[in-house]
mmCIF file of C-alpha atoms in Angstrom:
data_model
loop_
_atom_site.group_PDB
_atom_site.id
_atom_site.type_symbol
_atom_site.label_atom_id
_atom_site.label_comp_id
_atom_site.label_asym_id
_atom_site.label_seq_id
_atom_site.Cartn_x
_atom_site.Cartn_y
_atom_site.Cartn_z
ATOM 1 C CA MET A 1 -20.963 -15.457 9.272
ATOM 2 C CA SER A 2 -21.562 -18.404 6.870
ATOM 3 C CA GLU A 3 -24.399 -20.134 5.163
ATOM 4 C CA ILE A 4 -22.749 -23.301 6.494
ATOM 5 C CA ALA A 5 -24.862 -23.744 9.568
ATOM 6 C CA ARG A 6 -22.395 -24.782 12.288
ATOM 7 C CA PRO A 7 -19.068 -25.209 10.694
ATOM 8 C CA GLU A 8 -16.886 -27.948 12.607
ATOM 9 C CA ALA A 9 -13.204 -27.742 13.405
ATOM 10 C CA GLY A 10 -12.608 -30.581 11.121
ATOM 11 C CA MET A 11 -12.348 -30.870 7.335
ATOM 12 C CA ASP A 12 -16.051 -32.320 6.997
ATOM 13 C CA ARG A 13 -17.415 -33.176 3.785
ATOM 14 C CA GLN A 14 -19.488 -29.770 3.433
ATOM 15 C CA ARG A 15 -16.153 -27.885 4.280
ATOM 16 C CA VAL A 16 -14.352 -29.952 1.675
ATOM 17 C CA ALA A 17 -16.975 -29.321 -1.150
ATOM 18 C CA SER A 18 -16.827 -25.352 -0.206
ATOM 19 C CA ILE A 19 -13.004 -25.304 -0.232
ATOM 20 C CA ALA A 20 -13.055 -27.273 -3.418
ATOM 21 C CA ALA A 21 -15.232 -24.585 -5.016
ATOM 22 C CA ALA A 22 -13.132 -21.848 -3.750
ATOM 23 C CA ILE A 23 -9.928 -23.397 -5.290
ATOM 24 C CA GLY A 24 -11.747 -24.038 -8.442
ATOM 25 C CA CYS A 25 -12.498 -20.527 -8.805
ATOM 26 C CA ILE A 26 -8.997 -19.313 -7.979
ATOM 27 C CA SER A 27 -7.639 -21.859 -10.859
ATOM 28 C CA ALA A 28 -10.186 -20.154 -13.346
ATOM 29 C CA VAL A 29 -8.132 -16.776 -12.221
ATOM 30 C CA GLY A 30 -4.835 -18.460 -13.103
ATOM 31 C CA VAL A 31 -5.968 -20.055 -16.480
ATOM 32 C CA GLY A 32 -7.548 -16.991 -17.509
ATOM 33 C CA LEU A 33 -4.612 -14.419 -16.678
ATOM 34 C CA SER A 34 -1.877 -16.879 -17.960
ATOM 35 C CA LEU A 35 -3.762 -17.685 -21.269
ATOM 36 C CA SER A 36 -5.151 -14.238 -21.833
ATOM 37 C CA ILE A 37 -2.057 -12.042 -21.433
ATOM 38 C CA PRO A 38 0.465 -13.942 -23.916
ATOM 39 C CA LEU A 39 -2.392 -14.793 -26.457
ATOM 40 C CA LEU A 40 -3.517 -11.052 -26.683
ATOM 41 C CA SER A 41 0.117 -9.696 -26.652
ATOM 42 C CA LEU A 42 0.869 -11.845 -29.513
ATOM 43 C CA GLU A 43 -2.197 -11.080 -31.499
ATOM 44 C CA MET A 44 -1.521 -7.297 -31.048
ATOM 45 C CA GLU A 45 1.937 -7.800 -32.305
ATOM 46 C CA ARG A 46 0.349 -9.402 -35.450
ATOM 47 C CA MET A 47 -1.930 -6.295 -35.903
ATOM 48 C CA GLY A 48 1.156 -4.377 -35.786
ATOM 49 C CA VAL A 49 0.506 -2.650 -32.497
ATOM 50 C CA SER A 50 3.591 -1.031 -30.960
ATOM 51 C CA GLY A 51 5.353 -2.292 -27.716
ATOM 52 C CA ILE A 52 3.894 0.817 -25.915
ATOM 53 C CA GLY A 53 0.418 0.114 -27.033
ATOM 54 C CA ILE A 54 0.453 -3.588 -26.065
ATOM 55 C CA GLY A 55 1.855 -2.419 -22.766
ATOM 56 C CA ALA A 56 -0.932 0.178 -22.416
ATOM 57 C CA ASN A 57 -3.652 -2.522 -23.119
ATOM 58 C CA THR A 58 -2.191 -4.837 -20.944
ATOM 59 C CA ALA A 59 -2.073 -2.411 -18.032
ATOM 60 C CA ILE A 60 -5.903 -1.994 -18.388
ATOM 61 C CA ALA A 61 -5.924 -5.313 -16.696
ATOM 62 C CA GLY A 62 -4.398 -3.944 -13.397
ATOM 63 C CA LEU A 63 -6.360 -0.791 -13.423
ATOM 64 C CA ALA A 64 -9.769 -2.696 -13.846
ATOM 65 C CA ALA A 65 -9.147 -4.803 -10.844
ATOM 66 C CA VAL A 66 -8.114 -1.825 -8.871
ATOM 67 C CA MET A 67 -11.133 0.365 -9.722
ATOM 68 C CA PHE A 68 -13.914 -2.663 -9.455
ATOM 69 C CA VAL A 69 -12.373 -5.120 -6.692
ATOM 70 C CA PRO A 70 -13.340 -2.414 -3.945
ATOM 71 C CA PHE A 71 -17.068 -2.761 -4.953
ATOM 72 C CA ALA A 72 -17.107 -6.618 -5.141
ATOM 73 C CA PRO A 73 -17.762 -7.083 -1.361
ATOM 74 C CA ARG A 74 -20.933 -4.896 -1.423
ATOM 75 C CA LEU A 75 -22.127 -6.480 -4.673
ATOM 76 C CA ALA A 76 -21.625 -10.194 -2.871
ATOM 77 C CA ALA A 77 -23.289 -8.936 0.148
ATOM 78 C CA ARG A 78 -26.462 -7.760 -1.891
ATOM 79 C CA PHE A 79 -26.806 -10.715 -4.434
ATOM 80 C CA GLY A 80 -24.851 -13.591 -2.583
ATOM 81 C CA VAL A 81 -20.969 -14.597 -3.114
ATOM 82 C CA SER A 82 -22.155 -17.766 -5.256
ATOM 83 C CA THR A 83 -24.205 -15.683 -7.428
ATOM 84 C CA LEU A 84 -21.495 -13.192 -8.159
ATOM 85 C CA LEU A 85 -19.091 -15.701 -8.830
ATOM 86 C CA TRP A 86 -21.210 -17.610 -11.490
ATOM 87 C CA GLY A 87 -22.006 -14.297 -12.981
ATOM 88 C CA ALA A 88 -17.975 -13.548 -13.081
ATOM 89 C CA VAL A 89 -17.453 -16.947 -14.716
ATOM 90 C CA PHE A 90 -19.888 -16.153 -17.227
ATOM 91 C CA VAL A 91 -18.573 -12.584 -17.986
ATOM 92 C CA ALA A 92 -15.010 -13.825 -18.044
ATOM 93 C CA ALA A 93 -15.736 -16.684 -20.410
ATOM 94 C CA ALA A 94 -18.228 -14.399 -22.749
ATOM 95 C CA THR A 95 -15.306 -12.110 -22.936
ATOM 96 C CA MET A 96 -12.800 -14.562 -24.045
ATOM 97 C CA ILE A 97 -15.041 -15.333 -27.018
ATOM 98 C CA ALA A 98 -15.614 -11.600 -27.505
ATOM 99 C CA PHE A 99 -11.995 -10.942 -28.140
ATOM 100 C CA LYS A 100 -11.930 -13.103 -31.320
ATOM 101 C CA VAL A 101 -15.506 -11.557 -32.221
ATOM 102 C CA PHE A 102 -14.479 -8.115 -32.180
ATOM 103 C CA PHE A 103 -11.076 -8.478 -33.401
ATOM 104 C CA SER A 104 -9.702 -5.155 -33.066
ATOM 105 C CA PHE A 105 -7.297 -3.195 -31.010
ATOM 106 C CA ALA A 106 -9.718 -0.371 -30.198
ATOM 107 C CA ALA A 107 -12.289 -2.847 -28.969
ATOM 108 C CA TRP A 108 -9.878 -4.692 -26.825
ATOM 109 C CA PHE A 109 -9.622 -1.877 -24.169
ATOM 110 C CA PRO A 110 -13.260 -1.974 -23.206
ATOM 111 C CA LEU A 111 -13.528 -5.820 -23.533
ATOM 112 C CA ARG A 112 -10.134 -6.145 -21.632
ATOM 113 C CA PHE A 113 -11.346 -3.990 -18.495
ATOM 114 C CA VAL A 114 -14.643 -5.956 -18.331
ATOM 115 C CA PHE A 115 -12.758 -9.334 -18.307
ATOM 116 C CA SER A 116 -10.307 -8.201 -15.815
ATOM 117 C CA ALA A 117 -12.914 -6.898 -13.669
ATOM 118 C CA ALA A 118 -14.687 -10.475 -13.921
ATOM 119 C CA ILE A 119 -11.453 -12.037 -13.149
ATOM 120 C CA GLY A 120 -10.769 -9.656 -10.032
ATOM 121 C CA CYS A 121 -14.146 -10.517 -8.838
ATOM 122 C CA LEU A 122 -13.326 -14.229 -8.973
ATOM 123 C CA PHE A 123 -9.998 -13.416 -7.355
ATOM 124 C CA VAL A 124 -11.321 -11.574 -4.241
ATOM 125 C CA LEU A 125 -14.233 -13.549 -3.644
ATOM 126 C CA SER A 126 -12.690 -16.926 -3.685
ATOM 127 C CA GLU A 127 -9.980 -15.754 -1.299
ATOM 128 C CA TYR A 128 -12.867 -14.438 0.994
ATOM 129 C CA TRP A 129 -14.537 -17.876 0.809
ATOM 130 C CA ILE A 130 -11.641 -19.856 1.352
ATOM 131 C CA ASN A 131 -10.618 -17.802 4.376
ATOM 132 C CA ALA A 132 -13.892 -17.837 5.436
ATOM 133 C CA VAL A 133 -14.330 -21.685 5.781
ATOM 134 C CA ALA A 134 -10.734 -22.757 6.199
ATOM 135 C CA PRO A 135 -10.216 -24.355 9.825
ATOM 136 C CA PRO A 136 -8.307 -22.040 11.931
ATOM 137 C CA GLY A 137 -5.894 -24.948 12.889
ATOM 138 C CA ARG A 138 -5.236 -25.820 9.191
ATOM 139 C CA ARG A 139 -5.497 -22.452 7.560
ATOM 140 C CA GLY A 140 -2.001 -22.530 6.659
ATOM 141 C CA LEU A 141 -2.315 -25.701 5.184
ATOM 142 C CA VAL A 142 -5.334 -24.944 2.857
ATOM 143 C CA MET A 143 -4.034 -21.705 1.701
ATOM 144 C CA GLY A 144 -0.749 -23.650 0.604
ATOM 145 C CA ILE A 145 -3.092 -25.839 -1.398
ATOM 146 C CA TYR A 146 -4.920 -22.782 -2.731
ATOM 147 C CA ALA A 147 -1.782 -20.978 -3.706
ATOM 148 C CA THR A 148 -0.348 -24.079 -5.219
ATOM 149 C CA VAL A 149 -3.507 -24.539 -7.427
ATOM 150 C CA LEU A 150 -3.246 -20.974 -8.423
ATOM 151 C CA ALA A 151 0.369 -21.212 -9.664
ATOM 152 C CA LEU A 152 -0.623 -24.512 -11.521
ATOM 153 C CA GLY A 153 -3.386 -22.296 -13.176
ATOM 154 C CA PHE A 154 -0.887 -19.868 -14.159
ATOM 155 C CA ALA A 155 1.267 -22.681 -15.687
ATOM 156 C CA ALA A 156 -1.638 -24.202 -17.334
ATOM 157 C CA GLY A 157 -2.426 -21.205 -19.782
ATOM 158 C CA PRO A 158 0.902 -21.034 -21.684
ATOM 159 C CA ALA A 159 0.709 -24.912 -21.764
ATOM 160 C CA VAL A 160 -2.695 -24.634 -23.632
ATOM 161 C CA LEU A 161 -1.369 -22.279 -25.838
ATOM 162 C CA ALA A 162 1.353 -24.473 -26.983
ATOM 163 C CA LEU A 163 -1.040 -27.140 -27.789
ATOM 164 C CA VAL A 164 -3.570 -25.188 -29.505
ATOM 165 C CA GLY A 165 -1.744 -22.392 -31.133
ATOM 166 C CA THR A 166 -1.993 -18.673 -30.753
ATOM 167 C CA SER A 167 -4.065 -17.916 -33.721
ATOM 168 C CA GLY A 168 -7.600 -18.820 -35.141
ATOM 169 C CA TRP A 169 -10.568 -19.462 -32.655
ATOM 170 C CA ALA A 170 -9.006 -22.477 -31.049
ATOM 171 C CA PRO A 171 -7.002 -20.591 -28.113
ATOM 172 C CA TYR A 172 -10.019 -18.247 -27.388
ATOM 173 C CA VAL A 173 -12.769 -21.204 -27.366
ATOM 174 C CA ALA A 174 -10.181 -23.224 -25.148
ATOM 175 C CA GLY A 175 -9.733 -20.377 -22.737
ATOM 176 C CA ALA A 176 -13.556 -19.779 -22.173
ATOM 177 C CA LEU A 177 -14.028 -23.592 -21.568
ATOM 178 C CA LEU A 178 -11.154 -23.786 -19.079
ATOM 179 C CA VAL A 179 -12.715 -21.058 -16.941
ATOM 180 C CA CYS A 180 -16.078 -22.636 -17.040
ATOM 181 C CA VAL A 181 -14.651 -26.078 -16.208
ATOM 182 C CA ALA A 182 -12.726 -24.451 -13.407
ATOM 183 C CA ALA A 183 -15.516 -23.395 -12.052
ATOM 184 C CA LEU A 184 -17.444 -26.651 -12.012
ATOM 185 C CA PRO A 185 -16.758 -27.185 -8.040
ATOM 186 C CA LEU A 186 -19.261 -24.700 -7.465
ATOM 187 C CA LEU A 187 -21.782 -26.856 -8.462
ATOM 188 C CA LEU A 188 -21.030 -29.148 -5.610
ATOM 189 C CA ALA A 189 -21.118 -26.400 -3.087
ATOM 190 C CA ARG A 190 -24.629 -25.196 -3.760
ATOM 191 C CA GLY A 191 -25.681 -23.396 -0.451
ATOM 192 C CA LEU A 192 -22.515 -23.389 1.086
ATOM 193 C CA SER A 193 -21.065 -20.153 0.257
ATOM 194 C CA PRO A 194 -20.052 -17.912 2.870
ATOM 195 C CA ALA A 195 -22.348 -14.819 3.389
ATOM 196 C CA ILE A 196 -20.630 -11.555 3.912
ATOM 197 C CA GLY A 197 -23.696 -10.059 5.906
ATOM 198 C CA HIS A 198 -24.462 -6.258 5.640
ATOM 199 C CA GLY A 199 -22.908 -5.014 8.655
ATOM 200 C CA PRO A 200 -20.456 -2.192 8.897
ATOM 201 C CA ALA A 201 -16.916 -2.721 7.705
ATOM 202 C CA ARG A 202 -13.666 -1.220 7.311
ATOM 203 C CA SER A 203 -12.682 0.628 4.012
ATOM 204 C CA VAL A 204 -10.222 -0.959 1.771
ATOM 205 C CA VAL A 205 -7.644 1.949 2.618
ATOM 206 C CA SER A 206 -8.170 1.463 6.426
ATOM 207 C CA MET A 207 -7.622 -2.351 5.926
ATOM 208 C CA ILE A 208 -4.223 -1.615 4.372
ATOM 209 C CA LEU A 209 -3.321 0.479 7.564
ATOM 210 C CA VAL A 210 -4.721 -1.954 10.111
ATOM 211 C CA ALA A 211 -2.990 -4.918 8.495
ATOM 212 C CA PRO A 212 0.034 -3.905 6.709
ATOM 213 C CA VAL A 213 2.246 -7.007 7.295
ATOM 214 C CA ALA A 214 -0.327 -9.173 5.230
ATOM 215 C CA THR A 215 -1.560 -6.581 2.543
ATOM 216 C CA ILE A 216 1.702 -5.067 1.343
ATOM 217 C CA ALA A 217 2.838 -8.749 1.274
ATOM 218 C CA ALA A 218 0.417 -8.966 -1.769
ATOM 219 C CA LEU A 219 1.861 -5.899 -3.376
ATOM 220 C CA VAL A 220 5.627 -6.846 -2.970
ATOM 221 C CA PHE A 221 4.821 -10.666 -4.163
ATOM 222 C CA GLY A 222 2.987 -9.126 -7.192
ATOM 223 C CA ALA A 223 5.727 -6.668 -8.227
ATOM 224 C CA VAL A 224 8.464 -9.634 -7.735
ATOM 225 C CA GLU A 225 6.438 -12.377 -9.574
ATOM 226 C CA THR A 226 5.245 -10.089 -12.452
ATOM 227 C CA GLY A 227 8.627 -8.315 -12.716
ATOM 228 C CA GLY A 228 10.304 -11.746 -12.594
ATOM 229 C CA PHE A 229 8.230 -13.114 -15.238
ATOM 230 C CA ALA A 230 8.948 -9.982 -17.505
ATOM 231 C CA ILE A 231 12.545 -9.239 -16.609
ATOM 232 C CA LEU A 232 14.057 -12.473 -15.422
ATOM 233 C CA PRO A 233 14.499 -13.717 -18.977
ATOM 234 C CA VAL A 234 16.247 -10.400 -20.012
ATOM 235 C CA TYR A 235 18.465 -10.896 -16.841
ATOM 236 C CA GLY A 236 19.531 -14.461 -18.202
ATOM 237 C CA VAL A 237 20.065 -12.937 -21.703
ATOM 238 C CA ALA A 238 22.421 -10.149 -20.111
ATOM 239 C CA LEU A 239 24.316 -12.779 -18.458
ATOM 240 C CA GLY A 240 25.276 -14.630 -21.550
ATOM 241 C CA MET A 241 22.558 -17.394 -21.791
ATOM 242 C CA SER A 242 20.389 -18.258 -24.778
ATOM 243 C CA ALA A 243 16.981 -17.039 -25.140
ATOM 244 C CA GLU A 244 15.817 -20.801 -24.227
ATOM 245 C CA GLY A 245 17.921 -21.183 -21.011
ATOM 246 C CA ALA A 246 16.956 -17.589 -19.754
ATOM 247 C CA ALA A 247 13.315 -18.462 -20.439
ATOM 248 C CA PHE A 248 13.917 -21.676 -18.285
ATOM 249 C CA LEU A 249 14.750 -19.163 -15.243
ATOM 250 C CA VAL A 250 11.279 -18.332 -15.100
ATOM 251 C CA SER A 251 10.096 -21.990 -14.933
ATOM 252 C CA LEU A 252 12.434 -22.642 -11.995
ATOM 253 C CA VAL A 253 11.033 -19.791 -9.817
ATOM 254 C CA ALA A 254 7.523 -21.184 -10.872
ATOM 255 C CA LEU A 255 8.211 -24.719 -9.920
ATOM 256 C CA GLY A 256 9.387 -23.698 -6.675
ATOM 257 C CA ASN A 257 6.445 -21.719 -5.925
ATOM 258 C CA VAL A 258 4.365 -24.744 -6.781
ATOM 259 C CA ALA A 259 6.535 -27.221 -4.804
ATOM 260 C CA LEU A 260 6.893 -24.995 -1.391
ATOM 261 C CA GLN A 261 3.692 -23.704 -0.714
ATOM 262 C CA ILE A 262 2.094 -26.508 1.055
ATOM 263 C CA PRO A 263 5.078 -27.058 3.349
ATOM 264 C CA ILE A 264 5.304 -23.597 4.049
ATOM 265 C CA GLY A 265 1.494 -23.255 4.933
ATOM 266 C CA LEU A 266 1.925 -26.339 7.216
ATOM 267 C CA LEU A 267 4.749 -24.481 9.073
ATOM 268 C CA SER A 268 2.556 -21.296 9.259
ATOM 269 C CA ASP A 269 0.014 -23.548 11.427
ATOM 270 C CA ARG A 270 2.451 -24.185 13.896
ATOM 271 C CA MET A 271 4.113 -20.462 14.472
ATOM 272 C CA ASP A 272 3.367 -16.901 14.365
ATOM 273 C CA ARG A 273 2.654 -16.064 10.587
ATOM 274 C CA ARG A 274 4.439 -12.771 11.136
ATOM 275 C CA LEU A 275 7.720 -14.805 11.711
ATOM 276 C CA VAL A 276 7.188 -16.721 8.490
ATOM 277 C CA LEU A 277 6.654 -13.618 6.585
ATOM 278 C CA LEU A 278 9.854 -12.022 8.116
ATOM 279 C CA ALA A 279 11.697 -15.114 7.189
ATOM 280 C CA ALA A 280 10.247 -15.078 3.452
ATOM 281 C CA ALA A 281 11.502 -11.157 3.387
ATOM 282 C CA LEU A 282 14.901 -12.265 4.632
ATOM 283 C CA VAL A 283 15.419 -14.935 2.044
ATOM 284 C CA GLY A 284 13.874 -12.888 -0.515
ATOM 285 C CA VAL A 285 16.812 -10.297 0.399
ATOM 286 C CA ALA A 286 19.384 -12.900 0.640
ATOM 287 C CA GLY A 287 18.525 -14.681 -2.532
ATOM 288 C CA SER A 288 18.492 -11.533 -4.482
ATOM 289 C CA LEU A 289 21.938 -10.438 -3.293
ATOM 290 C CA ALA A 290 23.132 -13.959 -3.843
ATOM 291 C CA MET A 291 22.344 -14.167 -7.679
ATOM 292 C CA PRO A 292 25.139 -12.111 -8.706
ATOM 293 C CA ALA A 293 27.503 -14.395 -6.792
ATOM 294 C CA VAL A 294 26.162 -17.732 -8.456
ATOM 295 C CA ALA A 295 25.476 -16.287 -11.811
ATOM 296 C CA GLY A 296 28.479 -18.077 -13.118
ATOM 297 C CA SER A 297 27.326 -21.492 -12.193
ATOM 298 C CA PRO A 298 24.282 -22.781 -13.839
ATOM 299 C CA ILE A 299 23.404 -25.370 -11.368
ATOM 300 C CA LEU A 300 23.846 -23.113 -8.075
ATOM 301 C CA LEU A 301 21.798 -20.472 -10.018
ATOM 302 C CA TRP A 302 18.905 -22.651 -10.763
ATOM 303 C CA SER A 303 18.955 -24.346 -7.281
ATOM 304 C CA LEU A 304 18.852 -20.704 -5.765
ATOM 305 C CA LEU A 305 16.009 -19.743 -8.108
ATOM 306 C CA PHE A 306 14.009 -22.606 -7.252
ATOM 307 C CA VAL A 307 14.342 -22.241 -3.471
ATOM 308 C CA TRP A 308 14.024 -18.337 -3.804
ATOM 309 C CA GLY A 309 10.731 -18.577 -5.748
ATOM 310 C CA GLY A 310 9.305 -21.172 -3.369
ATOM 311 C CA VAL A 311 10.131 -19.121 -0.097
ATOM 312 C CA VAL A 312 9.084 -15.663 -1.467
ATOM 313 C CA GLY A 313 5.797 -17.212 -2.845
ATOM 314 C CA ALA A 314 4.810 -17.356 1.088
ATOM 315 C CA LEU A 315 4.214 -13.700 1.047
ATOM 316 C CA TYR A 316 0.982 -14.630 -0.828
ATOM 317 C CA THR A 317 0.348 -17.808 0.914
ATOM 318 C CA VAL A 318 0.880 -16.843 4.547
ATOM 319 C CA GLY A 319 -0.075 -13.279 4.088
ATOM 320 C CA LEU A 320 -3.858 -14.364 3.149
ATOM 321 C CA ALA A 321 -3.594 -16.780 5.909
ATOM 322 C CA HIS A 322 -2.685 -13.884 8.131
ATOM 323 C CA LEU A 323 -5.786 -11.926 7.190
ATOM 324 C CA GLY A 324 -8.102 -14.984 7.737
ATOM 325 C CA ALA A 325 -6.814 -15.525 11.429
ATOM 326 C CA ARG A 326 -7.600 -11.781 12.125
ATOM 327 C CA PHE A 327 -10.760 -10.978 10.274
ATOM 328 C CA SER A 328 -14.323 -12.192 9.603
ATOM 329 C CA GLY A 329 -17.491 -11.318 8.025
ATOM 330 C CA PRO A 330 -17.686 -7.872 6.207
ATOM 331 C CA ASP A 331 -14.238 -7.002 7.540
ATOM 332 C CA LEU A 332 -12.551 -10.172 6.103
ATOM 333 C CA ALA A 333 -14.066 -9.074 2.507
ATOM 334 C CA SER A 334 -12.704 -5.751 2.778
ATOM 335 C CA ALA A 335 -9.399 -7.231 3.681
ATOM 336 C CA ASN A 336 -9.311 -9.600 0.488
ATOM 337 C CA ALA A 337 -10.237 -6.710 -1.583
ATOM 338 C CA ALA A 338 -7.133 -4.802 -0.083
ATOM 339 C CA PHE A 339 -5.167 -7.727 -0.615
ATOM 340 C CA VAL A 340 -6.047 -8.152 -4.401
ATOM 341 C CA ILE A 341 -5.847 -4.426 -4.973
ATOM 342 C CA LEU A 342 -2.328 -4.298 -3.662
ATOM 343 C CA TYR A 343 -1.683 -7.410 -5.537
ATOM 344 C CA ASN A 344 -2.497 -5.717 -8.804
ATOM 345 C CA VAL A 345 -0.742 -2.619 -7.689
ATOM 346 C CA GLY A 346 2.346 -4.688 -7.663
ATOM 347 C CA MET A 347 1.659 -6.048 -11.036
ATOM 348 C CA MET A 348 1.611 -2.707 -12.324
ATOM 349 C CA VAL A 349 4.880 -1.330 -10.736
ATOM 350 C CA GLY A 350 6.944 -4.406 -10.575
ATOM 351 C CA PRO A 351 8.082 -4.500 -14.103
ATOM 352 C CA PRO A 352 8.923 -0.846 -14.659
ATOM 353 C CA VAL A 353 10.839 -0.773 -11.180
ATOM 354 C CA ILE A 354 12.817 -4.140 -11.798
ATOM 355 C CA GLY A 355 13.443 -3.293 -15.471
ATOM 356 C CA GLY A 356 14.602 -0.068 -14.547
ATOM 357 C CA GLY A 357 17.187 -1.391 -12.020
ATOM 358 C CA LEU A 358 18.409 -3.821 -14.667
ATOM 359 C CA ASP A 359 18.959 -0.584 -16.820
ATOM 360 C CA LEU A 360 20.745 1.260 -14.501
ATOM 361 C CA MET A 361 23.126 -1.590 -13.233
ATOM 362 C CA ARG A 362 23.749 -4.102 -16.053
ATOM 363 C CA PRO A 363 23.750 -7.178 -15.877
ATOM 364 C CA HIS A 364 22.851 -7.596 -12.335
ATOM 365 C CA GLY A 365 20.033 -4.776 -11.990
ATOM 366 C CA PHE A 366 17.569 -7.342 -11.826
ATOM 367 C CA ALA A 367 19.081 -8.938 -8.455
ATOM 368 C CA TYR A 368 19.439 -5.542 -6.854
ATOM 369 C CA ALA A 369 16.057 -4.234 -7.576
ATOM 370 C CA THR A 370 14.264 -7.189 -6.127
ATOM 371 C CA ALA A 371 16.546 -7.165 -3.161
ATOM 372 C CA LEU A 372 15.467 -3.242 -2.710
ATOM 373 C CA LEU A 373 11.641 -4.500 -2.936
ATOM 374 C CA PHE A 374 12.204 -7.222 -0.307
ATOM 375 C CA ALA A 375 14.205 -4.956 2.025
ATOM 376 C CA ALA A 376 11.260 -2.287 2.042
ATOM 377 C CA TYR A 377 8.659 -4.922 3.076
ATOM 378 C CA LEU A 378 11.445 -6.469 5.809
ATOM 379 C CA ALA A 379 11.165 -2.615 7.089
ATOM 380 C CA VAL A 380 7.471 -3.065 7.373
ATOM 381 C CA VAL A 381 7.318 -6.513 9.132
ATOM 382 C CA VAL A 382 10.197 -5.389 11.694
ATOM 383 C CA GLY A 383 8.660 -2.055 12.341
ATOM 384 C CA ARG A 384 5.003 -3.368 12.723
ATOM 385 C CA MET A 385 6.395 -6.291 15.139
ATOM 386 C CA ALA A 386 8.176 -3.606 17.306
ATOM 387 C CA ALA A 387 5.184 -1.408 17.385
ATOM 388 C CA SER A 388 3.003 -4.720 18.478
ATOM 389 C CA ARG A 389 5.573 -5.332 21.335
ATOM 390 C CA ARG A 390 5.262 -1.814 22.614
#
């Protein structure tokens, strides 16, 4: 299963180096996405591109991941996980520079496709890597650290843009350098990357059917995370907040996500992970429905969003750990591909669904739409657990 000859149960030096490499790759994903999305949107606005055009170009990112990610496990089985990761790092960094070299709306469609395919490759293979080498008894803790670093990577992109600006060469060069720096732990893990192998594996579609509790968790999290980033500030304005105050609501959700993933990961090591996912879905529904009730009190709303954001982040952390506990080898690679694909599908459907909810039921449509998404996932978890008992 792995190029690590005989993995021990504990966290030996080789295992730590291997985990650090995977975490470095996922931080490159976070930085790459969170820097490129607002940067390119602002640049297209300066070009005079319409909102529909900006949205269409941004949607290419999800499309590229959905189209390319299913092939990543096969390519990694043929060329090696580490080799393909280095290739993806190089392509992502080079494409970041190419956005500035070929500075036109038309050119950015194929460039964004290539960039997003490389980021998707980093995403799925880093998840496979960390799941393959995480000690079974500490898998939740390792996934909690992994998800925390991913969240920090998402926070880093906008912070870099605030420092270097959003015009000229600086943001593009900074983005390329940060992607490369994030991948440096790969140098410490030479020869330690897990081999996928060439044995038969279930298809990505069959993995969704075999493990719906884990894979659909990724879809719901992707929808709520992206929809939250896009629509939560609009919800805040609809409640009468200033633009700055409304944007702060997104920061609270992100901070909760950073703060709670490691504790939740530790908890998932000590109990049935399906119960943790069930609890996260319940908090998702209850927290969403509570938003209208506390909207008039900033302190209560801020506290609710912090806890809500952290607990629903468990859908990603614990869903990924659940896959790692169930599958190995080629099947694990296919399962991680399914996870990433559904996360990207969620990214594409979340904003229009949640935004549509806000339009239909102002001002609290955001809360009701997210509650509906969590309720649908809750039904999947309950149904699956009932079926397994039978």
